[in-house]
Short mmCIF file of C-alpha atoms in Angstrom, two decimals:
data_model
loop_
_atom_site.label_atom_id
_atom_site.label_comp_id
_atom_site.label_asym_id
_atom_site.label_seq_id
_atom_site.Cartn_x
_atom_site.Cartn_y
_atom_site.Cartn_z
CA MET A 1 10.00 -118.28 0.44
CA VAL A 2 7.83 -118.51 2.86
CA SER A 3 8.61 -116.73 6.20
CA PRO A 4 7.75 -114.39 9.10
CA ASP A 5 9.41 -111.27 9.07
CA VAL A 6 8.24 -109.05 11.84
CA GLY A 7 8.86 -105.08 12.47
CA ILE A 8 8.39 -102.47 14.71
CA ALA A 9 8.51 -98.77 14.80
CA LYS A 10 8.32 -96.15 17.47
CA THR A 11 7.63 -92.16 17.99
CA VAL A 12 7.42 -90.07 20.68
CA GLN A 13 5.51 -87.11 21.54
CA PRO A 14 6.62 -84.22 22.19
CA THR A 15 10.05 -84.14 21.09
CA GLN A 16 11.03 -81.40 23.51
CA ILE A 17 9.52 -81.92 27.05
CA TRP A 18 10.05 -80.09 30.22
CA PRO A 19 9.79 -81.30 33.59
CA GLY A 20 6.27 -82.46 34.60
CA ALA A 21 5.03 -82.44 31.19
CA VAL A 22 3.47 -85.56 29.42
CA VAL A 23 5.45 -87.93 27.07
CA THR A 24 3.57 -90.30 24.74
CA TYR A 25 5.60 -92.91 23.12
CA THR A 26 3.81 -95.24 20.41
CA ILE A 27 4.92 -98.52 19.60
CA THR A 28 3.76 -99.65 16.02
CA TYR A 29 4.14 -103.31 15.61
CA SER A 30 3.43 -106.09 12.86
CA ASN A 31 4.40 -109.66 10.30
CA ALA A 32 5.22 -108.29 7.45
CA GLY A 33 6.16 -112.23 6.50
CA THR A 34 4.13 -114.61 4.36
CA ALA A 35 4.37 -117.25 7.32
CA PRO A 36 2.74 -116.78 10.89
CA ALA A 37 5.36 -115.55 13.26
CA THR A 38 5.17 -117.38 17.02
CA GLY A 39 7.13 -116.72 20.09
CA VAL A 40 7.28 -113.09 19.72
CA VAL A 41 8.58 -110.77 22.24
CA ILE A 42 8.14 -106.86 22.34
CA THR A 43 10.96 -105.29 25.05
CA ASP A 44 10.82 -101.67 25.68
CA ILE A 45 12.89 -100.70 28.54
CA VAL A 46 11.29 -97.21 29.78
CA PRO A 47 13.27 -94.45 30.55
CA ALA A 48 14.03 -94.09 34.19
CA GLU A 49 12.99 -89.97 33.85
CA ILE A 50 9.87 -90.92 32.61
CA ILE A 51 7.45 -91.74 36.16
CA SER A 52 3.79 -93.58 36.51
CA PRO A 53 4.09 -95.08 32.80
CA SER A 54 0.43 -96.34 31.96
CA VAL A 55 0.26 -98.70 28.68
CA LEU A 56 -2.89 -99.12 26.65
CA ALA A 57 -2.76 -101.86 23.72
CA ALA A 58 -4.73 -102.56 20.40
CA GLY A 59 -4.05 -105.10 18.12
CA ALA A 60 -2.65 -108.73 18.90
CA GLN A 61 -3.13 -109.72 22.27
CA ILE A 62 0.01 -108.69 24.56
CA THR A 63 0.96 -109.94 28.03
CA ASP A 64 3.18 -108.02 30.29
CA THR A 65 5.55 -110.75 31.87
CA GLY A 66 6.38 -108.25 34.97
CA ALA A 67 10.21 -107.94 33.85
CA LEU A 68 11.91 -105.38 35.33
CA PRO A 69 12.48 -102.49 34.27
CA PRO A 70 9.50 -102.42 32.39
CA TYR A 71 8.59 -103.71 30.15
CA VAL A 72 8.89 -107.05 28.36
CA TRP A 73 5.56 -108.19 26.43
CA GLN A 74 4.70 -111.37 24.89
CA VAL A 75 2.79 -111.27 22.00
CA ALA A 76 0.27 -113.60 20.59
CA ASP A 77 0.99 -115.05 17.16
CA LEU A 78 0.85 -112.85 14.18
CA ALA A 79 -0.38 -113.93 11.46
CA PRO A 80 1.05 -112.34 7.86
CA SER A 81 -0.36 -108.50 7.74
CA ALA A 82 -1.31 -108.91 11.45
CA GLY A 83 0.05 -106.55 14.43
CA GLY A 84 -1.20 -104.23 16.99
CA THR A 85 0.10 -100.75 18.79
CA ILE A 86 1.04 -100.14 22.18
CA VAL A 87 0.60 -96.40 23.19
CA ILE A 88 3.41 -95.68 26.64
CA THR A 89 2.23 -92.98 28.03
CA GLY A 90 3.88 -91.07 31.38
CA MET A 91 5.34 -87.81 33.25
CA LEU A 92 8.86 -86.94 32.54
CA ASP A 93 10.14 -86.43 36.39
CA ALA A 94 10.42 -82.99 38.10
CA ASN A 95 14.21 -83.66 38.67
CA ALA A 96 15.12 -84.16 35.44
CA VAL A 97 18.08 -82.12 34.15
CA VAL A 98 16.96 -79.51 31.26
CA GLY A 99 19.32 -79.97 28.90
CA SER A 100 19.45 -84.01 28.78
CA VAL A 101 18.92 -85.68 25.81
CA VAL A 102 16.73 -89.41 26.46
CA THR A 103 16.82 -92.14 24.34
CA ASN A 104 14.42 -95.23 24.01
CA THR A 105 14.88 -98.23 21.95
CA ALA A 106 11.70 -100.65 21.33
CA GLU A 107 12.70 -103.96 20.19
CA ILE A 108 10.98 -106.72 18.64
CA ALA A 109 12.08 -110.70 18.68
CA ALA A 110 10.14 -113.40 16.92
CA ALA A 111 11.44 -117.37 17.19
CA SER A 112 12.31 -117.09 13.76
CA ASP A 113 12.47 -113.64 11.40
CA TRP A 114 14.43 -113.38 8.01
CA ASP A 115 14.96 -110.22 7.69
CA PRO A 116 16.47 -108.24 11.04
CA ALA A 117 16.67 -104.70 9.67
CA ASP A 118 13.49 -103.43 11.41
CA ARG A 119 13.93 -105.34 14.95
CA THR A 120 14.64 -102.32 16.61
CA SER A 121 13.30 -98.80 16.77
CA SER A 122 14.62 -95.55 18.57
CA VAL A 123 13.84 -92.46 19.49
CA VAL A 124 14.98 -89.24 21.32
CA PHE A 125 13.36 -86.32 22.89
CA THR A 126 15.59 -83.20 24.65
CA ILE A 127 14.52 -82.04 28.21
CA VAL A 128 13.84 -78.25 27.99
CA ASP A 129 12.53 -75.47 30.12
CA GLN A 130 9.10 -74.94 30.34
CA PRO A 131 7.96 -72.00 27.77
CA ILE A 132 7.43 -69.01 29.57
CA VAL A 133 3.72 -68.29 29.67
CA GLY A 134 1.26 -65.13 31.10
CA LEU A 135 4.11 -62.77 32.37
CA ALA A 136 3.24 -59.72 34.19
CA ALA A 137 4.59 -56.92 36.19
CA ILE A 138 3.56 -54.13 38.47
CA ASN A 139 5.43 -51.26 40.05
CA ASP A 140 4.30 -49.02 43.15
CA SER A 141 4.44 -45.43 41.75
CA PRO A 142 3.27 -43.15 41.65
CA THR A 143 6.96 -42.59 44.08
CA MET A 144 8.12 -39.54 45.07
CA LEU A 145 11.31 -37.93 43.79
CA GLY A 146 14.07 -40.03 46.08
CA SER A 147 12.12 -42.92 47.03
CA SER A 148 12.82 -46.67 46.00
CA THR A 149 10.07 -47.58 43.52
CA GLN A 150 9.70 -51.68 44.00
CA PHE A 151 9.03 -54.46 40.45
CA THR A 152 7.47 -57.10 40.90
CA ALA A 153 7.36 -59.88 38.13
CA ALA A 154 5.69 -63.01 37.70
CA VAL A 155 5.19 -65.74 35.47
CA VAL A 156 1.92 -68.04 35.23
CA ALA A 157 3.81 -70.86 33.59
CA GLY A 158 7.63 -71.67 32.71
CA THR A 159 10.79 -73.09 34.42
CA ASN A 160 14.14 -71.70 35.09
CA VAL A 161 13.04 -68.17 34.19
CA SER A 162 15.71 -65.20 34.41
CA PHE A 163 14.29 -61.61 34.91
CA THR A 164 15.78 -58.57 33.51
CA TRP A 165 14.61 -54.85 33.77
CA ALA A 166 15.69 -52.12 31.94
CA TYR A 167 14.10 -48.95 33.76
CA GLY A 168 13.21 -46.56 31.20
CA ASP A 169 15.97 -43.97 32.45
CA GLY A 170 18.95 -45.95 30.88
CA ASP A 171 19.84 -48.11 34.60
CA THR A 172 18.68 -51.76 34.29
CA GLY A 173 18.27 -54.48 36.92
CA ALA A 174 17.59 -57.90 37.30
CA GLY A 175 15.31 -60.80 39.47
CA ALA A 176 11.67 -61.65 40.23
CA THR A 177 11.64 -58.39 42.61
CA SER A 178 13.86 -55.18 41.81
CA ALA A 179 14.31 -51.74 43.34
CA HIS A 180 15.13 -48.00 41.63
CA THR A 181 15.61 -44.71 42.58
CA TYR A 182 15.11 -42.49 39.70
CA ALA A 183 17.13 -39.12 39.52
CA ALA A 184 14.42 -37.23 37.80
CA PRO A 185 10.54 -37.10 37.96
CA GLY A 186 8.43 -37.82 35.23
CA SER A 187 7.06 -40.44 33.21
CA TYR A 188 8.89 -43.99 32.54
CA THR A 189 8.07 -47.01 30.50
CA ALA A 190 10.02 -49.68 32.20
CA ILE A 191 10.51 -53.24 30.51
CA VAL A 192 10.82 -56.24 32.04
CA THR A 193 12.22 -59.71 30.25
CA ALA A 194 11.33 -62.61 31.21
CA THR A 195 13.85 -65.25 29.79
CA ASN A 196 14.75 -69.46 29.73
CA SER A 197 16.04 -71.69 27.10
CA THR A 198 13.34 -72.49 25.75
CA ASN A 199 11.58 -68.60 24.92
CA SER A 200 11.97 -65.16 26.37
CA ILE A 201 9.06 -62.40 26.65
CA ALA A 202 8.88 -59.37 27.49
CA ILE A 203 5.94 -56.40 28.87
CA THR A 204 6.17 -53.30 30.08
CA THR A 205 5.23 -51.43 33.36
CA PRO A 206 4.22 -47.69 33.65
CA VAL A 207 6.06 -45.86 36.62
CA THR A 208 5.46 -42.24 37.46
CA ILE A 209 8.10 -40.43 39.82
CA LEU A 210 6.90 -37.34 41.43
CA ALA A 211 8.32 -34.39 42.30
CA ALA A 212 7.29 -30.26 43.30
CA ASP A 213 9.27 -27.45 41.93
CA VAL A 214 8.06 -24.20 43.31
CA GLY A 215 10.02 -21.23 42.07
CA ILE A 216 9.71 -17.11 42.95
CA ALA A 217 10.48 -14.47 40.63
CA LYS A 218 10.48 -10.70 42.00
CA ARG A 219 11.05 -7.45 40.19
CA VAL A 220 10.93 -3.66 41.46
CA SER A 221 8.71 -1.42 39.25
CA ASN A 222 12.00 1.49 39.55
CA PRO A 223 15.28 0.15 40.75
CA LEU A 224 16.17 3.85 40.27
CA PRO A 225 14.05 5.77 42.81
CA PRO A 226 14.68 9.51 44.03
CA PRO A 227 14.98 10.01 47.67
CA GLU A 228 11.53 9.13 49.26
CA ALA A 229 9.52 7.73 45.88
CA ALA A 230 6.72 4.68 45.79
CA ILE A 231 8.13 1.76 44.76
CA THR A 232 6.58 -1.39 43.90
CA TYR A 233 8.09 -4.87 44.20
CA THR A 234 6.17 -7.92 42.16
CA LEU A 235 6.62 -11.66 43.38
CA VAL A 236 5.47 -14.50 41.03
CA TYR A 237 5.20 -18.12 42.03
CA SER A 238 4.28 -20.88 40.83
CA ASN A 239 4.57 -24.99 41.00
CA ALA A 240 6.07 -26.45 37.54
CA GLY A 241 6.00 -29.81 39.43
CA ASN A 242 4.13 -32.72 38.29
CA THR A 243 2.67 -33.29 41.87
CA THR A 244 0.98 -30.95 44.99
CA ALA A 245 3.73 -28.53 46.72
CA ALA A 246 2.36 -29.14 50.56
CA ASN A 247 3.03 -26.42 53.01
CA VAL A 248 4.52 -23.56 50.68
CA ARG A 249 5.87 -20.81 52.14
CA ILE A 250 6.80 -17.55 51.05
CA THR A 251 9.39 -15.60 53.07
CA ASP A 252 10.12 -11.74 51.92
CA THR A 253 12.22 -9.17 54.59
CA LEU A 254 11.45 -6.07 53.38
CA PRO A 255 14.72 -3.80 53.92
CA VAL A 256 14.82 -0.97 56.32
CA GLU A 257 14.99 1.36 53.87
CA VAL A 258 11.18 1.26 53.35
CA THR A 259 8.24 2.26 54.88
CA ASP A 260 4.77 2.95 54.32
CA VAL A 261 4.42 -1.12 53.29
CA VAL A 262 1.17 -2.37 51.93
CA VAL A 263 0.99 -6.20 50.85
CA TYR A 264 -1.88 -7.46 47.95
CA VAL A 265 -1.58 -11.40 47.43
CA SER A 266 -3.24 -13.52 44.89
CA GLY A 267 -4.15 -16.65 45.80
CA SER A 268 -2.14 -16.84 49.37
CA THR A 269 -3.03 -15.82 52.98
CA VAL A 270 -0.80 -13.22 54.39
CA ILE A 271 0.85 -13.56 57.80
CA ILE A 272 2.38 -10.50 59.03
CA ASP A 273 4.99 -12.28 61.26
CA ASN A 274 7.54 -9.65 62.38
CA ASN A 275 7.65 -6.44 60.39
CA PRO A 276 9.78 -6.13 58.20
CA GLU A 277 9.44 -9.60 57.65
CA TYR A 278 6.57 -10.60 56.16
CA ILE A 279 5.38 -14.52 55.68
CA LEU A 280 3.11 -15.46 53.32
CA ASP A 281 1.51 -19.32 53.76
CA VAL A 282 0.26 -20.30 50.55
CA GLY A 283 -0.66 -23.93 52.19
CA SER A 284 -0.68 -26.49 48.80
CA LEU A 285 -0.09 -25.83 45.38
CA ALA A 286 -1.38 -27.78 42.57
CA PRO A 287 0.93 -28.39 40.13
CA GLY A 288 0.63 -25.43 37.35
CA ALA A 289 -0.60 -23.27 39.66
CA GLY A 290 0.82 -19.85 41.11
CA GLY A 291 -0.12 -16.33 42.36
CA THR A 292 0.99 -13.28 42.37
CA ILE A 293 2.43 -10.85 45.45
CA VAL A 294 2.26 -6.61 44.82
CA ILE A 295 4.24 -5.00 47.72
CA THR A 296 4.06 -1.17 47.71
CA ALA A 297 6.05 0.88 49.62
CA LYS A 298 7.77 4.21 50.13
CA LEU A 299 11.63 5.01 50.59
CA ARG A 300 12.11 6.47 54.30
CA PRO A 301 13.32 10.04 54.03
CA GLY A 302 17.16 10.38 55.28
CA LEU A 303 18.65 8.05 52.24
CA ALA A 304 21.04 9.37 50.02
CA VAL A 305 21.39 9.42 46.65
CA GLY A 306 23.42 6.42 45.49
CA ASP A 307 22.41 4.57 48.60
CA ILE A 308 21.73 0.72 47.36
CA PHE A 309 19.27 -2.13 48.92
CA THR A 310 18.57 -5.44 48.02
CA ASN A 311 15.30 -7.33 48.72
CA THR A 312 14.99 -10.99 48.70
CA ALA A 313 11.51 -13.52 48.59
CA THR A 314 12.14 -17.26 49.60
CA ILE A 315 9.45 -20.01 48.58
CA GLY A 316 9.89 -23.19 49.91
CA THR A 317 7.57 -26.38 50.73
CA ALA A 318 7.43 -29.35 52.39
CA THR A 319 7.45 -31.49 49.54
CA VAL A 320 10.12 -33.12 47.96
CA GLU A 321 11.25 -30.85 44.88
CA ALA A 322 13.14 -31.12 41.85
CA GLY A 323 14.45 -28.82 38.87
CA PRO A 324 16.81 -26.18 38.61
CA ARG A 325 14.32 -23.19 39.75
CA PRO A 326 14.91 -20.95 41.54
CA ASN A 327 13.72 -20.62 45.18
CA THR A 328 15.09 -17.10 45.68
CA SER A 329 14.89 -14.21 43.92
CA SER A 330 16.41 -10.44 44.48
CA ALA A 331 15.71 -7.07 43.09
CA VAL A 332 17.89 -4.52 44.09
CA VAL A 333 17.26 -0.60 44.43
CA ALA A 334 19.76 2.21 44.12
CA VAL A 335 18.79 5.81 45.26
CA GLY A 336 18.63 7.99 42.50
CA ASP A 337 18.78 11.88 41.93
CA ALA A 338 15.45 14.03 41.97
CA PRO A 339 13.99 14.90 38.83
CA ILE A 340 14.84 18.00 38.20
#
């Protein structure tokens, strides 16, 4: 049988597309019959979600009829095996709804066609979020203990992005900007995860929380001296924190039961404020640094055997502290019997 047989096939790329991206439809048409096809018309109503479409045609001559909505083309007569391609390129509307499925159908018709099976061709694409790329995160640490650490995350590309944080201490947060106060000094690794309906990526950002931790320990050379004997107090102090302790001061109020006091200091300046109170201004104490103070004295005459007195030293700093280290330490002396 001598008859025309026009057909059409349509493809779309990509099949998943995000608002603002470019979509390309390709229409291929031909006459597979044994006679010329006349009165050929191709209709392709471009979806409303596609804005600023442009058309590039090859093969048979086509003429846009100007019908709205576009497109309707009149095609020159197609000899057997003749045909062509039409490429439609446009941008997906920035307001297109993520999750929607968009269908587009192209149709070809001729004055006569013995096989209608291939006269239409449909394609679909799904509107998705733009994939997340270029995730970056920063924080404003090092931060002093007790102060809030500020976190910021951003992406180079991606739509409808949500951010979740794992701060590295068991607590979590959310948002492109977030703040967290750590309960202890140290080094932490915060993880931020950026997620949308298309993909999810994560990166880390290191966090440092600073605090001083000054401590002092005091001991006496002989906790049971006889009357009027010499005794020696030794004070050992240090900073076990991870930042410099500023304005470190040690105060030691000596008991009235001792006299002839001499102070030997390593690593600090002694300021005798008001005997028997000794104030030792250490100044700044770096992490791991410390010193020793030795105080020699004699028991005052007139103390009775069995008399007990306590001496306490205190250390302090203007820098935020952490940790259980004692800031005070005491030594107890009981007057003993004189040796025989």
